[in-house]
Short mmCIF file of C-alpha atoms in Angstrom, two decimals:
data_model
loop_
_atom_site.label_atom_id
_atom_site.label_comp_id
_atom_site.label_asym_id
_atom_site.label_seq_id
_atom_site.Cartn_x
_atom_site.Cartn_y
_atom_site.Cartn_z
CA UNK A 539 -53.49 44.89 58.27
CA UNK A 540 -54.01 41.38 57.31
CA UNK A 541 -55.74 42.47 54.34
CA UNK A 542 -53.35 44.96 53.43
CA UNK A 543 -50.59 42.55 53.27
CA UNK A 544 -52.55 40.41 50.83
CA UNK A 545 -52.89 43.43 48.59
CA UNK A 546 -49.00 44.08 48.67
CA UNK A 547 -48.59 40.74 47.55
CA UNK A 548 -50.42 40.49 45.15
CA UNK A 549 -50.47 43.95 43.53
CA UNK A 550 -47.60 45.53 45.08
CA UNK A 551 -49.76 49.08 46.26
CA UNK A 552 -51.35 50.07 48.81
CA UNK A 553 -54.93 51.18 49.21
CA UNK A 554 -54.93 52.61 52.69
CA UNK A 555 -56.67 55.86 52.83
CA UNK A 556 -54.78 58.99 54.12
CA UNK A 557 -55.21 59.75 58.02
CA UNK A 558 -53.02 61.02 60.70
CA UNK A 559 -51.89 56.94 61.35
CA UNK A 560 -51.22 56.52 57.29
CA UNK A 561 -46.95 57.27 58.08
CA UNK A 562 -47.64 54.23 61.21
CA UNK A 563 -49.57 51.93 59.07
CA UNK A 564 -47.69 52.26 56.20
CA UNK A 565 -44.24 51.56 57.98
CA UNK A 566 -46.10 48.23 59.64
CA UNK A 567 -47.16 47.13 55.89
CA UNK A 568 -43.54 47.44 54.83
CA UNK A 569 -42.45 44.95 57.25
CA UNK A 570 -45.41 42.64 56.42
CA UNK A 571 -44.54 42.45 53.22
CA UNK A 572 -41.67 41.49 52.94
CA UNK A 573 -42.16 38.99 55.55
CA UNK A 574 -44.66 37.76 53.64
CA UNK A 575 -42.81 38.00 50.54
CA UNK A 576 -39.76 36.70 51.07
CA UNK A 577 -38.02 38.18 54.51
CA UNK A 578 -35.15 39.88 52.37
CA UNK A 579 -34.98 42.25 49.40
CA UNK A 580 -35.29 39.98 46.20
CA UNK A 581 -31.48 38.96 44.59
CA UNK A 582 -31.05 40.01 41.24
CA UNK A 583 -32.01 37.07 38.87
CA UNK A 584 -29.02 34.60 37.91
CA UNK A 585 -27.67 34.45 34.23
CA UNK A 586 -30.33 32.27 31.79
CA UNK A 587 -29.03 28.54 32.19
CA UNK A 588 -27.07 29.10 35.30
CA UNK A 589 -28.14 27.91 39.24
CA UNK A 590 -28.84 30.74 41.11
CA UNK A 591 -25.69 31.16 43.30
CA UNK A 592 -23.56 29.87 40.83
CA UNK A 593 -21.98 31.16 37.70
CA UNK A 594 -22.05 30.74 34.04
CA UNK A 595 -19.78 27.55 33.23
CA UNK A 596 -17.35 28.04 30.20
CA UNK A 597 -17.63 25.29 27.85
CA UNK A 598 -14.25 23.27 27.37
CA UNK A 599 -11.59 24.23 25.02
CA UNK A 600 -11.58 22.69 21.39
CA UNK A 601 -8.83 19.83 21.22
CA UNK A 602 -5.34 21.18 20.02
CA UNK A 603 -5.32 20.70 16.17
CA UNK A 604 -2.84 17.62 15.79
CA UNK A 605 -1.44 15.93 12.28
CA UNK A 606 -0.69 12.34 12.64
CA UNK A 607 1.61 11.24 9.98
CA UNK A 608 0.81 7.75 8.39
CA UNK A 609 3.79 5.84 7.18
CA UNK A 610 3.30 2.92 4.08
CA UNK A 611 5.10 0.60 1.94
CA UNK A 612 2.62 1.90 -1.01
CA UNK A 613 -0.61 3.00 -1.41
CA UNK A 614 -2.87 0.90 0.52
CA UNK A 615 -6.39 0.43 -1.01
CA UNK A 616 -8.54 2.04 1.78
CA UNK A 617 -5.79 4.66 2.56
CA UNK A 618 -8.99 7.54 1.54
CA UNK A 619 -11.81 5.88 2.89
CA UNK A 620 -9.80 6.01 6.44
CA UNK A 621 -8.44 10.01 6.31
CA UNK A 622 -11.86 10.67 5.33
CA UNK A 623 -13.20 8.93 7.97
CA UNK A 624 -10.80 9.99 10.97
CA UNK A 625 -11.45 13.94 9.45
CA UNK A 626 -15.51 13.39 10.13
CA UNK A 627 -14.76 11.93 13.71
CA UNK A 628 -11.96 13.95 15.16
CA UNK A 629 -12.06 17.05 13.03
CA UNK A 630 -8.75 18.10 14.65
CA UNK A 631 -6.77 15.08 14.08
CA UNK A 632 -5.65 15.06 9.95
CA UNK A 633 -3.93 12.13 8.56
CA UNK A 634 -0.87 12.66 6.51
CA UNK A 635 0.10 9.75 4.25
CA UNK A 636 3.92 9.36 3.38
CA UNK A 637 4.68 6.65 1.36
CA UNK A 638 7.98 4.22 1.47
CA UNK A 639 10.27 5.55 -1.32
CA UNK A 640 13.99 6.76 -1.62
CA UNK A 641 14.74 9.09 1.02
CA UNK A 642 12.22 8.06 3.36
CA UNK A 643 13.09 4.80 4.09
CA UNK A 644 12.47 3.90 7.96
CA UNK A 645 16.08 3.81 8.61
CA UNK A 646 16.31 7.80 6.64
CA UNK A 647 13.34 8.70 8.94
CA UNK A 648 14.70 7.80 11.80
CA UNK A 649 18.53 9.39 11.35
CA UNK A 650 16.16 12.44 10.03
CA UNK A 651 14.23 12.47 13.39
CA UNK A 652 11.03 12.78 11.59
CA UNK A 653 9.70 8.99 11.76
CA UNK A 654 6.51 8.98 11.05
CA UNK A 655 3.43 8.58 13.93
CA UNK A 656 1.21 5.62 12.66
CA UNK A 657 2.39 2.81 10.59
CA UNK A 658 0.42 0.37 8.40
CA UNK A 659 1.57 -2.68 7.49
CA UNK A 660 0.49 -6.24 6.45
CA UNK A 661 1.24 -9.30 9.19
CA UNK A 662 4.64 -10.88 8.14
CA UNK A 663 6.65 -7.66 7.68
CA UNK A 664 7.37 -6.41 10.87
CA UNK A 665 11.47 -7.66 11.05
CA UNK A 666 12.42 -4.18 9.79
CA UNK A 667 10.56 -1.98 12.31
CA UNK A 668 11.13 -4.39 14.87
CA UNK A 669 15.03 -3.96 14.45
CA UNK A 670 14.74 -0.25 14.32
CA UNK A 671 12.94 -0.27 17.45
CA UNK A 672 10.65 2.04 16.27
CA UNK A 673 7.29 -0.18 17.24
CA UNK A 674 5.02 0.88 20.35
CA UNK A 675 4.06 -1.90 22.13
CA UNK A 676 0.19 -0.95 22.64
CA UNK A 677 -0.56 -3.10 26.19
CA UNK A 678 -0.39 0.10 28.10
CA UNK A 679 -2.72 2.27 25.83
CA UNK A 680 -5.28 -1.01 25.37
CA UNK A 681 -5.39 -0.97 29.06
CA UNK A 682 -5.42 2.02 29.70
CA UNK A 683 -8.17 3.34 27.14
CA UNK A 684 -10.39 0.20 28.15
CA UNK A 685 -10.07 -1.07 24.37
CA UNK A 686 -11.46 -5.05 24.00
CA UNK A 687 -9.04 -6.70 22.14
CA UNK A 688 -11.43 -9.78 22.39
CA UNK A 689 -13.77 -7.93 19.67
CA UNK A 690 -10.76 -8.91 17.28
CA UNK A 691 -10.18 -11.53 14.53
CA UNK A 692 -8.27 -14.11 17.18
CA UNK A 693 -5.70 -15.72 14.05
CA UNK A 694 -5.07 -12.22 12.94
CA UNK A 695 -3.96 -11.65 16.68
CA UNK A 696 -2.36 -14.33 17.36
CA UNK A 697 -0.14 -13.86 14.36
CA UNK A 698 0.72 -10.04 15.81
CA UNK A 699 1.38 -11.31 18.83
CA UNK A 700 4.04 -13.22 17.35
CA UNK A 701 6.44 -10.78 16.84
CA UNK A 702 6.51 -10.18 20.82
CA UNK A 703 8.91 -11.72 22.20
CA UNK A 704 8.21 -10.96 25.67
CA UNK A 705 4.60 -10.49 25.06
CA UNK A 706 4.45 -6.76 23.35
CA UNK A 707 1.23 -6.20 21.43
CA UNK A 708 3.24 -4.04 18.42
CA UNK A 709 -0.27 -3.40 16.01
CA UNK A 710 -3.70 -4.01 16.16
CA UNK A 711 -5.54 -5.35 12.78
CA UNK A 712 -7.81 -3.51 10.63
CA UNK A 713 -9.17 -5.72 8.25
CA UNK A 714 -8.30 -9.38 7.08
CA UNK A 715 -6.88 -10.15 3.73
CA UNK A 716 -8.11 -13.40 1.75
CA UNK A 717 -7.61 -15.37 -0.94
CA UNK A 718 -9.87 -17.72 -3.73
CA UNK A 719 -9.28 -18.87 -7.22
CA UNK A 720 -10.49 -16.12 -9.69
CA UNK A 721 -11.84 -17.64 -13.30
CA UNK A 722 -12.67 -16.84 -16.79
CA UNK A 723 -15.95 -17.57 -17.02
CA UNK A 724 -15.83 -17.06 -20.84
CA UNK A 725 -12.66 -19.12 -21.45
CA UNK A 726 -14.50 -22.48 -19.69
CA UNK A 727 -17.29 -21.47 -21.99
CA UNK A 728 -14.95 -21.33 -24.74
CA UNK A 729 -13.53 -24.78 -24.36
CA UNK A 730 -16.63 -26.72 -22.80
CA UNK A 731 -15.26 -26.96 -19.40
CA UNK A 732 -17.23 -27.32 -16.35
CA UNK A 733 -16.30 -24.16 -14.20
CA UNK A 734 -14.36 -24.79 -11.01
CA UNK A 735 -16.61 -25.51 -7.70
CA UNK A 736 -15.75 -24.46 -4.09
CA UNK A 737 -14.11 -27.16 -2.08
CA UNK A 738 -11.25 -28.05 -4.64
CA UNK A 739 -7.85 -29.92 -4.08
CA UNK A 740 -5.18 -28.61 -5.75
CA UNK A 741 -5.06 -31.86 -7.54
CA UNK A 742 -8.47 -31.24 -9.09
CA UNK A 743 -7.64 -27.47 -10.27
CA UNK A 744 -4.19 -28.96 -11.79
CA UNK A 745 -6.26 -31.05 -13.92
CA UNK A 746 -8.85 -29.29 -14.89
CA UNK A 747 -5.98 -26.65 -16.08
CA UNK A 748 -4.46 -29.50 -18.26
CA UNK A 749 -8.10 -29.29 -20.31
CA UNK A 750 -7.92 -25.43 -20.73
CA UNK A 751 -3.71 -24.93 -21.44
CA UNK A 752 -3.64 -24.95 -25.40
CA UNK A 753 -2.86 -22.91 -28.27
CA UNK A 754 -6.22 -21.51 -30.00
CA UNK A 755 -6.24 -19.28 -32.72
CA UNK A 756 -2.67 -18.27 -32.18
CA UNK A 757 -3.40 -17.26 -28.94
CA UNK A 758 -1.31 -18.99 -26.01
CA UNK A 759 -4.49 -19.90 -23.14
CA UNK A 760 -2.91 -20.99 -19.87
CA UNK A 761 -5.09 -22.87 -17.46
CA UNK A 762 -4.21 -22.14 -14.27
CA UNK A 763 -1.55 -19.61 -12.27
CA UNK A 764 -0.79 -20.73 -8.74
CA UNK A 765 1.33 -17.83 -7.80
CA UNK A 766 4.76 -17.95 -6.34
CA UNK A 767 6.77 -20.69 -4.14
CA UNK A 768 6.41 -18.44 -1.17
CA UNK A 769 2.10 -18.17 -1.43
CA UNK A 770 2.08 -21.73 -2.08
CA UNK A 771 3.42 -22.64 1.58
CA UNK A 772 1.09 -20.22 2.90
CA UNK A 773 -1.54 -23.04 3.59
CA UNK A 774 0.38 -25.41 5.27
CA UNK A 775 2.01 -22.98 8.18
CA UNK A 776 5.47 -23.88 8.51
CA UNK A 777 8.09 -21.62 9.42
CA UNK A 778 11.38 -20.79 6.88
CA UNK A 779 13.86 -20.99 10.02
CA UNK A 780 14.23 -23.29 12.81
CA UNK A 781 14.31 -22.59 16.49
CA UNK A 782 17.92 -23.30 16.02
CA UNK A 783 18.45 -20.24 13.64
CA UNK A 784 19.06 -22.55 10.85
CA UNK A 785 16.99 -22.74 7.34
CA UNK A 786 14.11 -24.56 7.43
CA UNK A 787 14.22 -26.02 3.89
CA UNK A 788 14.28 -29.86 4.21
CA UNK A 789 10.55 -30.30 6.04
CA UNK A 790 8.90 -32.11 4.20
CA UNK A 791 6.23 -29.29 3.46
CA UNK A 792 8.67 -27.73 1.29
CA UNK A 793 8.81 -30.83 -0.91
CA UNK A 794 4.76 -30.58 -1.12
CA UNK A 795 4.61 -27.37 -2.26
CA UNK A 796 7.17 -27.47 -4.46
CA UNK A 797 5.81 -30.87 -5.97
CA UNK A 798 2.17 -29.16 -6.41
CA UNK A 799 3.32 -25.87 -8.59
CA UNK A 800 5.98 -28.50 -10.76
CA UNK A 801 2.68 -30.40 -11.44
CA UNK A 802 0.65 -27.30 -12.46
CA UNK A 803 3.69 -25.70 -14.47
CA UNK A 804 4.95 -28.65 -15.95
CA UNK A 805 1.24 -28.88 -17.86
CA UNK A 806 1.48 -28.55 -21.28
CA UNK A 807 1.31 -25.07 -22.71
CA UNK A 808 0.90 -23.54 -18.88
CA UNK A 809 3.79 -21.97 -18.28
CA UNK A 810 4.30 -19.71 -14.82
CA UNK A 811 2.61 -15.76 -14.88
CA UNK A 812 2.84 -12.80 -13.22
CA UNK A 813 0.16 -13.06 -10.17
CA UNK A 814 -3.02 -11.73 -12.57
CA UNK A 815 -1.65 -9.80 -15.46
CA UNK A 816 -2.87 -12.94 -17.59
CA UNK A 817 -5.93 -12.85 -16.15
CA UNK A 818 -7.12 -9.31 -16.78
CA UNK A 819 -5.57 -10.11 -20.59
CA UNK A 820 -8.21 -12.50 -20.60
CA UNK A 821 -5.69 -15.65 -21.25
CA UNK A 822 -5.32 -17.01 -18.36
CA UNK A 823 -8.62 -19.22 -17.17
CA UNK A 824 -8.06 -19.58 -13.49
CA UNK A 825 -5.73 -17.75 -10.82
CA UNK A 826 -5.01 -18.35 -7.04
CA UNK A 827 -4.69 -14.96 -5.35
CA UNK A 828 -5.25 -12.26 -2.84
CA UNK A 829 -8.06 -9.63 -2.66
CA UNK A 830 -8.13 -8.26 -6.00
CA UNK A 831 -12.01 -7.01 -5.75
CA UNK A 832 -10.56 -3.24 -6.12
CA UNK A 833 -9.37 -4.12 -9.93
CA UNK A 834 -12.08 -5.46 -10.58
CA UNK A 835 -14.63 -2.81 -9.56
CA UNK A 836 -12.25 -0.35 -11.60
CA UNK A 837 -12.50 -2.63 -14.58
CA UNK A 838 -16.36 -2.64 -14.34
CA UNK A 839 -16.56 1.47 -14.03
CA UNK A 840 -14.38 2.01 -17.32
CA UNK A 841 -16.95 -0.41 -19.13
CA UNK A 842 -14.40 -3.70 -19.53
CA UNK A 843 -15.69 -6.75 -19.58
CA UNK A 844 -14.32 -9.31 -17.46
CA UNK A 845 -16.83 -12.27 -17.27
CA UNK A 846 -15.50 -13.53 -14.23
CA UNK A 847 -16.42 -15.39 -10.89
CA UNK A 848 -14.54 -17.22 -8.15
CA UNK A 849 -14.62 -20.40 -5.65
CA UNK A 850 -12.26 -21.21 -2.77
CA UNK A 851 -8.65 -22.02 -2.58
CA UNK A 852 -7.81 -25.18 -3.65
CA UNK A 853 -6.60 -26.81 -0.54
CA UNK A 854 -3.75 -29.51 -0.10
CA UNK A 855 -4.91 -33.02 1.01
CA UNK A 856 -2.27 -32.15 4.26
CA UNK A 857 -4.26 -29.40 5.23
CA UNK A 858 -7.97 -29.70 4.26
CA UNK A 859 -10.02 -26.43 4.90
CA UNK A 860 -7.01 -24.19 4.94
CA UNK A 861 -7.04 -21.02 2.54
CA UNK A 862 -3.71 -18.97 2.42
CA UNK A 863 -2.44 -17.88 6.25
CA UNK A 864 -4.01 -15.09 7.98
CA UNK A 865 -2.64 -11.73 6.93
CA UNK A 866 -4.41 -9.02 8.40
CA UNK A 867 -3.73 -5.49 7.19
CA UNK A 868 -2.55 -3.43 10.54
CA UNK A 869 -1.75 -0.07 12.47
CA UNK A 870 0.74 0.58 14.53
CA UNK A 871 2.05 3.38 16.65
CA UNK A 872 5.71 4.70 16.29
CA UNK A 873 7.56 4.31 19.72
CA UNK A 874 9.14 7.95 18.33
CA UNK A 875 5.60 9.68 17.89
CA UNK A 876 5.04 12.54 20.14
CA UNK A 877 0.67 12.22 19.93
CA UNK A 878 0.84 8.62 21.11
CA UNK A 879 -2.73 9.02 22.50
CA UNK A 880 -4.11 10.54 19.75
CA UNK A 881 -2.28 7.90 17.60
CA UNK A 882 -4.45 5.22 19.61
CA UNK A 883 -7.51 7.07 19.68
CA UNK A 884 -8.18 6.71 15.82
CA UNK A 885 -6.71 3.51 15.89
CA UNK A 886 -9.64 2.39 17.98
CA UNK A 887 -11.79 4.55 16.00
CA UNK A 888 -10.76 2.23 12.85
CA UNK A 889 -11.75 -0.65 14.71
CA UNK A 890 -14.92 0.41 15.63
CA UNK A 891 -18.40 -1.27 14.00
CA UNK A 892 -19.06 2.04 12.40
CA UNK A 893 -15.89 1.91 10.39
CA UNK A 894 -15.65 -1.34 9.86
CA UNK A 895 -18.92 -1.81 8.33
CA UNK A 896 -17.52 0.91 5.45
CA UNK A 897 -14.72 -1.19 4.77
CA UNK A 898 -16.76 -4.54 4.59
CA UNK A 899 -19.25 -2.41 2.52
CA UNK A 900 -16.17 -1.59 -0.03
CA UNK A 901 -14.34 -5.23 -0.26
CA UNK A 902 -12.93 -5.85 2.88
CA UNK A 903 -12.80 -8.46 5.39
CA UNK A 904 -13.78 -6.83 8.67
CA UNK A 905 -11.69 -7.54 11.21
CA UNK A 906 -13.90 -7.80 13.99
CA UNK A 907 -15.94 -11.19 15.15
CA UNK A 908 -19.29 -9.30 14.92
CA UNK A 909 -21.20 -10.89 12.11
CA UNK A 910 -23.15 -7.87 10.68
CA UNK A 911 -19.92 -6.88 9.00
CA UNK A 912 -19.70 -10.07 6.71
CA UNK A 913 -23.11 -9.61 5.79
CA UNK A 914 -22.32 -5.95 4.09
CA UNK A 915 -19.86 -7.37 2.47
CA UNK A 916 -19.30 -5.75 -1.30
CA UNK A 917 -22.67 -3.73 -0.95
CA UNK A 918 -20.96 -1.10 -2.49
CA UNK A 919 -19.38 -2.93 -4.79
CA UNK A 920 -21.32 -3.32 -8.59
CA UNK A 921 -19.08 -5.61 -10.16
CA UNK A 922 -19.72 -7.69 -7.09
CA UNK A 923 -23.28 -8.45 -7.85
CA UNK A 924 -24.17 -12.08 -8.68
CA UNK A 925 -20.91 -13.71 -8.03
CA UNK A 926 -20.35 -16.43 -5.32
CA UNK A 927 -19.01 -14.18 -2.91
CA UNK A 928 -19.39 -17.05 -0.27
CA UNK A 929 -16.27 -18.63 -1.22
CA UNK A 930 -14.60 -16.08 0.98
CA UNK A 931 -15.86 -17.30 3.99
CA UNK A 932 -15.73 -21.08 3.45
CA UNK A 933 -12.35 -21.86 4.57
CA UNK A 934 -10.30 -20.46 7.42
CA UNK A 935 -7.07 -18.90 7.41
CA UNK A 936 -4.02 -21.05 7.81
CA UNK A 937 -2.37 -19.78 11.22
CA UNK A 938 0.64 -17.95 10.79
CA UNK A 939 3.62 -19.66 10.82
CA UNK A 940 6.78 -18.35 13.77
CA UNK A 941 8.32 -15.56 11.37
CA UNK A 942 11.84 -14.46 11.60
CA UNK A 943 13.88 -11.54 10.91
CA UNK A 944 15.49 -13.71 8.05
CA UNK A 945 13.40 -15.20 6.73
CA UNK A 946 13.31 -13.23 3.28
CA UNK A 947 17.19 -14.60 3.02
CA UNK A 948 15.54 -18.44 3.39
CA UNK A 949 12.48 -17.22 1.19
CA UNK A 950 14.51 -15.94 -1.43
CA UNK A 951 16.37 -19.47 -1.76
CA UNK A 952 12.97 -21.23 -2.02
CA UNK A 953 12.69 -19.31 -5.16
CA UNK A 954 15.77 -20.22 -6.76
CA UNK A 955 15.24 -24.23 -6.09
CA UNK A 956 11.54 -23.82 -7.47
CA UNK A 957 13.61 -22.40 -10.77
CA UNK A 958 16.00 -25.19 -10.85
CA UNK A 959 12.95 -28.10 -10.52
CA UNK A 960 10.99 -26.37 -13.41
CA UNK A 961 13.97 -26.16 -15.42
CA UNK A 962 14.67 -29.71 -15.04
CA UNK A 963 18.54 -29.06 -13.88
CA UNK A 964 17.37 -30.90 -10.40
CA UNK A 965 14.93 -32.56 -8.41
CA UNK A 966 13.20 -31.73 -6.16
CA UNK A 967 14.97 -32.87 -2.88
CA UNK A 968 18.16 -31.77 -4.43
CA UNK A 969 17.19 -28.68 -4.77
CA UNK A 970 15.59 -27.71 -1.72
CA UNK A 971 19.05 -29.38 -0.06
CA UNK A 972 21.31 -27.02 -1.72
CA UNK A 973 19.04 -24.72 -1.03
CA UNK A 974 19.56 -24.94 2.54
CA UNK A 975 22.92 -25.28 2.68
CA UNK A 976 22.63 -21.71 0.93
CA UNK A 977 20.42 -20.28 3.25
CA UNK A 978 22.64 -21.47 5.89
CA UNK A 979 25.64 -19.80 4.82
CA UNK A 980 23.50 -16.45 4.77
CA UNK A 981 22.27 -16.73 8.32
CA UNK A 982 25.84 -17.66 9.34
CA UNK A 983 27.09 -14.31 7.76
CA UNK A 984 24.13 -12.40 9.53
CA UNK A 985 25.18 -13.74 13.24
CA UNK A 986 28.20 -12.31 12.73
CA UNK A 987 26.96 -9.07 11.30
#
């Protein structure tokens, strides 16, 4: 018997011979076997790449297609780079961009019901949104997603978090903007000026534009464009309106601002531009300014020649090491958008080293404290090659100063008394005192709006 069983097992027939106890036997080997074999008739054999016992799991459901729409004041520069990346991470999730124009103002969107889901937006500009009430405050979704706001650019927090009164968190930044001095390389050769050299003062780039302002040729050559009354205050972070609610005008500040751009103005032959237009004519030898890098990479793929280079901000003796305040470029979510999650979800995505190393790669200023991003910085940038691109890094940011809904009334009064002390019809204490008064009156009207 014993050897019988081993035969079932193993071959599955049986060899015994045929004799009157063959019907006996052969009932006894059954119950050997399968005994020996198991004890039960075999189950049939579970699905391939399921547990026996358990069934086939279904795999989850794609995500429900969603379309974020992404509302901004213009064309930002790395408005593709981001769709395109968002569309290879979440294929489900397509960004819509709808830019700010007549008709779709936020105030239209809103009556319209169709405000938009994300919003991107640059630090100081919030007043609008903020009055609309139309701004998520994103505490509860960087809580509750686990995000680490400590991975951000601390100034270019800080400044958001100034526009929360009660400590609302209304955007989180996605890269840094910056400023240097741009020059014309081939102008200083052209007069036999030393270039410019990082670590300025504004008092040494005011006179080394009184050697290149002149007439040559017929052609008017200004030396150097410091930009507008409102940039010029950027480095020495003081705020337009007081705690008070009234302008903000008489600090002395103002006076030093306004004193440096009569200097540089007031030159000879160097008369006030329009931000870089003179300096892509090739006229204009040096200009203060934001992140241009974009132009000039387009300039460089049509084949013109711009022999150019830059060094850091000149910096005011009141605040050395300053550049112009931090203004970080930012998304927000609309307190109106029905795909909040989804909404945060590529904001994080934008924040993440893998993005951010793109937009360092095209230009950028990452803004994320991790080094490796600064060191990609313009790789994919030709026109980029050989210049100092250092300079971007020496100096910090100038904090932001305590914005205000008004302060474009108070801003727009700064203009007018920077007019009247380059036209010579006042000084320059007189006319940042009638300027306040002005502003004043303004901010009067708007309490009682």
């Amino acid at each position: 018997m014993m050897r019988l069983y081993l035969l079932q097992c193993h071959t599955g027939e049986s060899k015994v011979k045929k004799n009157r106890y063959t019907p006996l036997l052969a009932a006894i080997a059954l119950l050997v076997v399968a005994a020996g074999c198991g004890g039960k008739t075999p189950a049939a054999e579970p699905p391939q790449g399921a547990s026996a016992g358990t069934e086939k799991q279904a795999p989850p459901p794609p995500p429900e297609p969603v379309k974020l729409t992404l509302y901004m004041q213009n064309a930002f520069p790395i408005q593709d780079l981001i769709v395109e990346a968002v569309r290879k991470k979440y294929p489900h999730i397509t960004l819509e961009p709808l830019l700010r124009q007549k008709g779709q103002l936020p105030e239209d969107l809103v009556a319209a019901g169709t405000f938009p889901d994300l919003i991107y937006n640059s630090t100081p500009w919030y007043a609008e949104y903020i009055n609309l009430n139309v701004l998520q405050d994103l505490s509860g979704l960087v809580k509750s997603s686990g995000f680490d706001v400590s991975k951000l650019d601390p100034l270019a927090m800080d400044a958001i978090r100034m526009w929360g009164d009660k400590g609302e968190l209304y955007a989180l930044p996605i890269y840094r903007n910056f400023a240097v001095m741009y020059y014309n390389k081939d102008l200083f050769d052209k007069f036999g000026v030393p270039y410019p050299k990082d670590g300025m003062t504004w008092k040494d780039a005011a006179s080394l534009a009184g050697k290149l302002s002149r007439t040559d040729g017929g052609v008017v050559y200004k030396g150097l464009d410091a930009s507008d009354s409102y940039s010029a205050m950027s480095q020495l972070t003081v705020p337009f309106v007081k705690p008070d609610g009234k302008a903000n005008l008489q600090d002395e500040k103002f006076g030093i601002a306004l004193d440096n751009l009569k200097t540089i103005y007031t030159i000879p032959g160097n008369s006030r531009g329009n931000n870089m237009t003179d300096f892509y004519k090739g006229t204009l030898a040096m200009s203060t300014f934001w992140n241009v890098l974009g132009n000039f990479e387009d300039y460089h793929k049509k084949g013109v020649a711009l022999n150019w280079d830059m060094v850091t901000m000149p910096t005011y003796e009141q605040a050395p090491g300053r550049s112009y305040q931090v203004d970080s470029h930012n998304m927000s979510i609309s307190s109106l958008s029905k795909h909040k999650e989804a909404a945060f979800q590529v904001i994080a995505y934008l924040t993440s080293k893998e993005v951010q190393m793109e937009i360092s790669k095209n230009g950028y200023v990452s803004s994320l404290v991790d080094p490796e991003p600064q060191k990609a910085f313009g790789a994919n940038l030709e026109s980029l090659k050989g210049k100092n691109v250092a300079a971007i890094f020496k100096l910090q940011s100038a904090p932001m100063y305590k914005v205000n809904a008004y302060d474009s009334l108070v801003r727009a009064e700064l203009a007018k008394a920077l007019t009247e002390v380059l036209a010579g019809s006042k000084d320059i204490n007189s006319a940042l005192r009638d300027a306040n008064d002005r502003a004043d009156k303004q901010l009067e009207m708007q309490k009682k709006k």
